[in-house]
Amino acid sequence: SSFSSIIGMDFGNDQKDSYDYELYKILITSNQVSDFLSEDKNFMTMIFSSEWDKKNKVWKKKELTFFSKIKNFIKSILGLPLYVQGEPSSMRLNKFLSNNISLYSPEKSKTSMLTISMLTSNPDLGRLVLEKVHEVSNQILRKRSSIRTREYISFLNSQLSKTTQHDQKLGLISSLSSQLQKQMNESSNLPFASEKFGKVVVSQNPVSPNSKFILISSAIIGFFLSIIVLMIRSQVLKVN
C-alpha cells in the first residue's frame, strides 16, 4: 500500500467528486450562498425591487399598517417580542431562495442529473437567480477545495523531504502528482462540482395558479354550498 493510504489520505477522485456534488446540492439554498449574494447590491435590488427607491437609491422604510400596529400593541402588553422587518438582508434572501427554488433528482436514474427550478412571475429574474446560485455554489466549493489541496501539497512536500525509504517516497510522489493535477483543475475556468447543460429554460405556459383546478374546485364548492343553503332555507320555512 502507498504511504498516502497508510496515513489516511486517500485521494480517490470518484468519491471526492460525489462528495462535492452532494455539497453543491446543499449549498444552492444555503446561508453561505445567501451571504455571498447579499453583498451584490444590484442583485438584492432586483430581488426586493418593491422595497428599493430608485430615485433616492435607498431602501424604503416600511410603514406599519393599522392591523400591524394593533398586533404590535397587543404583543407589547403581553410582553411578546416585536418583529420589525428591516432592510433586505442575507437572512431574508435565504428565506426567498429556500421558498422559491426546488431541486429534483430522479431516484432510479443512473446519472447524477439534477433539475433546479424556480417559481416566479418574472422569467428574467428567475433565470438570473438560477444562474447566480449555480455559479456561486461552484465558486464556494472550488475555493474550499483549493485551500485543502494547497494544505495537502504542503504536507506531502514536507514529508517527502524527511522520508528516506524508497517505497514511501514513491507513494508520496504519486500522491503529490495527484494533488498537483487537482490543483491545475481547480485553477481552470471549467465547472467544478456541477456543470450546467444548456441554457435556463422558461416554461411556455403558466404553471401556477392551476386555472382548471380552481375552476372545478369553485364549481364543486358552489354546488355543495347551494345545497346546504337550500336545506337550511327549507328547514326555516317548515319552522315558520
Short mmCIF file of C-alpha atoms in Angstrom, two decimals:
data_model
loop_
_atom_site.label_atom_id
_atom_site.label_comp_id
_atom_site.label_asym_id
_atom_site.label_seq_id
_atom_site.Cartn_x
_atom_site.Cartn_y
_atom_site.Cartn_z
CA SER A 1 0.00 0.00 0.00
CA SER A 2 1.12 3.57 -0.64
CA PHE A 3 2.21 6.00 2.06
CA SER A 4 -0.89 8.16 1.46
CA SER A 5 -3.14 5.20 2.33
CA ILE A 6 -1.13 4.43 5.45
CA ILE A 7 -1.56 7.94 6.87
CA GLY A 8 -5.25 8.04 5.90
CA MET A 9 -5.03 10.38 2.93
CA ASP A 10 -6.92 8.62 0.18
CA PHE A 11 -7.40 10.96 -2.75
CA GLY A 12 -9.90 8.89 -4.78
CA ASN A 13 -11.41 11.20 -7.40
CA ASP A 14 -14.74 9.39 -7.74
CA GLN A 15 -15.54 9.59 -4.04
CA LYS A 16 -14.36 13.21 -3.86
CA ASP A 17 -16.46 14.26 -6.89
CA SER A 18 -19.54 12.59 -5.39
CA TYR A 19 -18.96 14.39 -2.08
CA ASP A 20 -18.56 17.77 -3.80
CA TYR A 21 -21.73 17.15 -5.81
CA GLU A 22 -23.74 16.41 -2.64
CA LEU A 23 -22.37 19.60 -1.06
CA TYR A 24 -23.32 21.51 -4.20
CA LYS A 25 -26.97 20.45 -3.83
CA ILE A 26 -26.98 21.60 -0.21
CA LEU A 27 -25.29 24.90 -0.99
CA ILE A 28 -27.89 26.02 -3.57
CA THR A 29 -30.24 27.31 -0.84
CA SER A 30 -27.69 27.61 1.98
CA ASN A 31 -26.74 30.56 4.17
CA GLN A 32 -23.27 30.61 2.57
CA VAL A 33 -24.68 31.33 -0.88
CA SER A 34 -27.11 33.89 0.54
CA ASP A 35 -24.28 35.64 2.41
CA PHE A 36 -22.25 35.87 -0.77
CA LEU A 37 -25.12 37.11 -2.97
CA SER A 38 -26.36 39.61 -0.38
CA GLU A 39 -23.11 41.56 -0.93
CA ASP A 40 -24.20 42.22 -4.51
CA LYS A 41 -26.41 45.30 -4.20
CA ASN A 42 -27.63 45.16 -7.80
CA PHE A 43 -28.78 41.60 -7.26
CA MET A 44 -30.53 42.48 -4.00
CA THR A 45 -32.36 45.44 -5.56
CA MET A 46 -33.69 43.11 -8.26
CA ILE A 47 -34.90 40.50 -5.76
CA PHE A 48 -36.50 43.09 -3.45
CA SER A 49 -37.39 45.62 -6.15
CA SER A 50 -40.63 46.70 -4.40
CA GLU A 51 -38.59 47.91 -1.42
CA TRP A 52 -36.00 49.84 -3.43
CA ASP A 53 -36.33 53.57 -4.01
CA LYS A 54 -34.81 54.02 -7.49
CA LYS A 55 -34.92 57.80 -7.31
CA ASN A 56 -33.07 58.23 -3.99
CA LYS A 57 -31.05 54.97 -4.25
CA VAL A 58 -32.07 53.81 -0.76
CA TRP A 59 -34.25 51.11 0.75
CA LYS A 60 -37.77 52.28 1.52
CA LYS A 61 -38.88 52.42 5.12
CA LYS A 62 -41.83 50.10 5.52
CA GLU A 63 -44.86 51.78 7.04
CA LEU A 64 -46.84 49.68 9.51
CA THR A 65 -50.47 49.05 8.62
CA PHE A 66 -53.27 49.74 11.09
CA PHE A 67 -53.65 46.00 11.70
CA SER A 68 -49.89 45.62 12.31
CA LYS A 69 -49.95 48.45 14.84
CA ILE A 70 -52.79 46.81 16.76
CA LYS A 71 -50.99 43.44 16.67
CA ASN A 72 -47.75 45.01 17.96
CA PHE A 73 -49.70 46.86 20.69
CA ILE A 74 -51.23 43.59 21.91
CA LYS A 75 -47.84 41.88 21.80
CA SER A 76 -46.26 44.67 23.85
CA ILE A 77 -48.99 44.32 26.51
CA LEU A 78 -48.42 40.55 26.66
CA GLY A 79 -44.66 41.02 26.79
CA LEU A 80 -44.10 39.21 23.49
CA PRO A 81 -41.18 40.18 21.22
CA LEU A 82 -41.97 42.53 18.36
CA TYR A 83 -40.75 41.72 14.86
CA VAL A 84 -39.87 44.72 12.74
CA GLN A 85 -38.88 43.89 9.18
CA GLY A 86 -35.71 45.77 8.34
CA GLU A 87 -33.84 46.24 5.10
CA PRO A 88 -33.30 43.23 2.83
CA SER A 89 -30.58 41.05 4.34
CA SER A 90 -28.80 37.75 3.87
CA MET A 91 -31.38 36.08 6.12
CA ARG A 92 -34.32 37.37 4.08
CA LEU A 93 -32.58 36.40 0.84
CA ASN A 94 -32.04 32.88 2.18
CA LYS A 95 -35.73 32.63 3.02
CA PHE A 96 -36.60 33.81 -0.50
CA LEU A 97 -34.30 31.22 -2.13
CA SER A 98 -35.48 28.39 0.13
CA ASN A 99 -39.16 29.15 -0.56
CA ASN A 100 -38.84 29.55 -4.33
CA ILE A 101 -36.11 27.16 -5.51
CA SER A 102 -36.69 23.42 -5.73
CA LEU A 103 -34.32 20.58 -6.62
CA TYR A 104 -35.30 17.38 -8.37
CA SER A 105 -33.11 14.34 -8.95
CA PRO A 106 -34.62 11.07 -10.31
CA GLU A 107 -34.16 8.33 -7.70
CA LYS A 108 -33.62 5.46 -10.15
CA SER A 109 -31.50 7.42 -12.60
CA LYS A 110 -28.01 6.06 -13.32
CA THR A 111 -26.70 9.58 -13.83
CA SER A 112 -26.27 12.46 -11.38
CA MET A 113 -28.59 14.78 -13.27
CA LEU A 114 -30.22 17.46 -11.15
CA THR A 115 -33.05 19.78 -12.16
CA ILE A 116 -33.13 23.14 -10.41
CA SER A 117 -36.35 25.09 -10.87
CA MET A 118 -37.90 28.28 -9.57
CA LEU A 119 -41.48 29.55 -9.45
CA THR A 120 -41.67 33.22 -10.39
CA SER A 121 -43.82 35.63 -12.38
CA ASN A 122 -40.65 37.27 -13.71
CA PRO A 123 -38.79 34.88 -16.09
CA ASP A 124 -35.75 37.17 -16.40
CA LEU A 125 -35.37 37.34 -12.64
CA GLY A 126 -35.78 33.57 -12.33
CA ARG A 127 -33.12 32.98 -14.97
CA LEU A 128 -30.72 35.35 -13.19
CA VAL A 129 -31.28 33.74 -9.78
CA LEU A 130 -30.68 30.20 -11.05
CA GLU A 131 -27.52 31.27 -12.89
CA LYS A 132 -26.23 33.05 -9.79
CA VAL A 133 -26.85 30.28 -7.25
CA HIS A 134 -25.23 27.75 -9.59
CA GLU A 135 -22.19 29.95 -10.19
CA VAL A 136 -21.69 30.89 -6.52
CA SER A 137 -22.14 27.31 -5.26
CA ASN A 138 -19.43 26.12 -7.64
CA GLN A 139 -17.22 29.04 -6.66
CA ILE A 140 -17.51 28.30 -2.92
CA LEU A 141 -16.68 24.63 -3.42
CA ARG A 142 -13.77 25.43 -5.72
CA LYS A 143 -12.27 27.81 -3.15
CA ARG A 144 -12.80 25.31 -0.32
CA SER A 145 -11.17 22.51 -2.30
CA SER A 146 -8.30 24.74 -3.42
CA ILE A 147 -7.40 25.59 0.19
CA ARG A 148 -7.37 21.92 1.14
CA THR A 149 -5.29 20.98 -1.88
CA ARG A 150 -2.64 23.58 -1.00
CA GLU A 151 -2.51 22.19 2.54
CA TYR A 152 -2.13 18.62 1.24
CA ILE A 153 0.63 19.64 -1.18
CA SER A 154 2.48 21.47 1.59
CA PHE A 155 2.21 18.43 3.87
CA LEU A 156 3.33 15.98 1.18
CA ASN A 157 6.33 18.15 0.26
CA SER A 158 7.40 18.36 3.90
CA GLN A 159 7.08 14.57 4.31
CA LEU A 160 8.93 13.98 1.06
CA SER A 161 11.93 15.94 2.31
CA LYS A 162 12.03 13.89 5.54
CA THR A 163 11.39 10.40 4.15
CA THR A 164 14.35 8.19 3.22
CA GLN A 165 12.57 4.90 2.47
CA HIS A 166 12.18 4.27 -1.24
CA ASP A 167 8.63 2.80 -1.12
CA GLN A 168 7.31 5.66 0.99
CA LYS A 169 8.90 8.22 -1.32
CA LEU A 170 7.20 6.63 -4.33
CA GLY A 171 3.86 6.75 -2.51
CA LEU A 172 4.36 10.40 -1.62
CA ILE A 173 5.38 11.32 -5.16
CA SER A 174 2.30 9.57 -6.53
CA SER A 175 0.02 11.40 -4.07
CA LEU A 176 1.77 14.70 -4.77
CA SER A 177 1.32 14.23 -8.51
CA SER A 178 -2.40 13.60 -7.97
CA GLN A 179 -2.76 16.77 -5.88
CA LEU A 180 -0.88 18.89 -8.41
CA GLN A 181 -3.23 17.62 -11.11
CA LYS A 182 -6.17 18.51 -8.90
CA GLN A 183 -4.73 21.98 -8.27
CA MET A 184 -4.47 22.52 -12.00
CA ASN A 185 -8.14 21.57 -12.45
CA GLU A 186 -9.18 23.94 -9.65
CA SER A 187 -7.29 26.79 -11.31
CA SER A 188 -9.11 26.36 -14.62
CA ASN A 189 -12.34 28.07 -15.65
CA LEU A 190 -14.14 24.76 -16.14
CA PRO A 191 -17.19 23.88 -13.97
CA PHE A 192 -16.11 22.40 -10.65
CA ALA A 193 -18.74 20.36 -8.78
CA SER A 194 -21.62 20.64 -11.24
CA GLU A 195 -21.82 21.51 -14.92
CA LYS A 196 -24.77 23.28 -16.49
CA PHE A 197 -26.30 21.59 -19.53
CA GLY A 198 -27.74 24.18 -21.89
CA LYS A 199 -29.48 27.41 -21.02
CA VAL A 200 -32.11 28.04 -18.38
CA VAL A 201 -35.47 27.08 -19.87
CA VAL A 202 -38.58 29.17 -19.20
CA SER A 203 -41.94 27.38 -19.26
CA GLN A 204 -44.09 28.47 -22.21
CA ASN A 205 -47.29 28.10 -20.20
CA PRO A 206 -48.11 29.36 -16.69
CA VAL A 207 -47.60 26.61 -14.09
CA SER A 208 -49.30 28.41 -11.22
CA PRO A 209 -52.07 29.01 -10.33
CA ASN A 210 -53.80 25.99 -11.89
CA SER A 211 -56.84 27.62 -13.52
CA LYS A 212 -58.57 24.30 -14.31
CA PHE A 213 -58.24 23.10 -10.73
CA ILE A 214 -59.52 26.42 -9.36
CA LEU A 215 -62.49 26.43 -11.75
CA ILE A 216 -63.52 22.84 -10.98
CA SER A 217 -62.99 23.32 -7.22
CA SER A 218 -65.07 26.51 -7.25
CA ALA A 219 -67.89 24.76 -9.14
CA ILE A 220 -67.93 21.82 -6.70
CA ILE A 221 -67.81 24.05 -3.62
CA GLY A 222 -70.52 26.31 -5.06
CA PHE A 223 -72.73 23.29 -5.79
CA PHE A 224 -72.48 21.90 -2.25
CA LEU A 225 -72.92 25.35 -0.67
CA SER A 226 -76.11 25.90 -2.68
CA ILE A 227 -77.45 22.54 -1.43
CA ILE A 228 -76.64 23.47 2.17
CA VAL A 229 -78.35 26.87 1.77
CA LEU A 230 -81.46 25.24 0.27
CA MET A 231 -81.61 22.69 3.12
CA ILE A 232 -81.32 25.44 5.74
CA ARG A 233 -83.95 27.52 3.93
CA SER A 234 -86.37 24.59 3.77
CA GLN A 235 -85.92 23.92 7.49
CA VAL A 236 -86.57 27.58 8.31
CA LEU A 237 -89.77 27.57 6.21
CA LYS A 238 -91.02 24.42 7.97
CA VAL A 239 -90.50 26.02 11.39
CA ASN A 240 -92.40 29.11 10.32
#
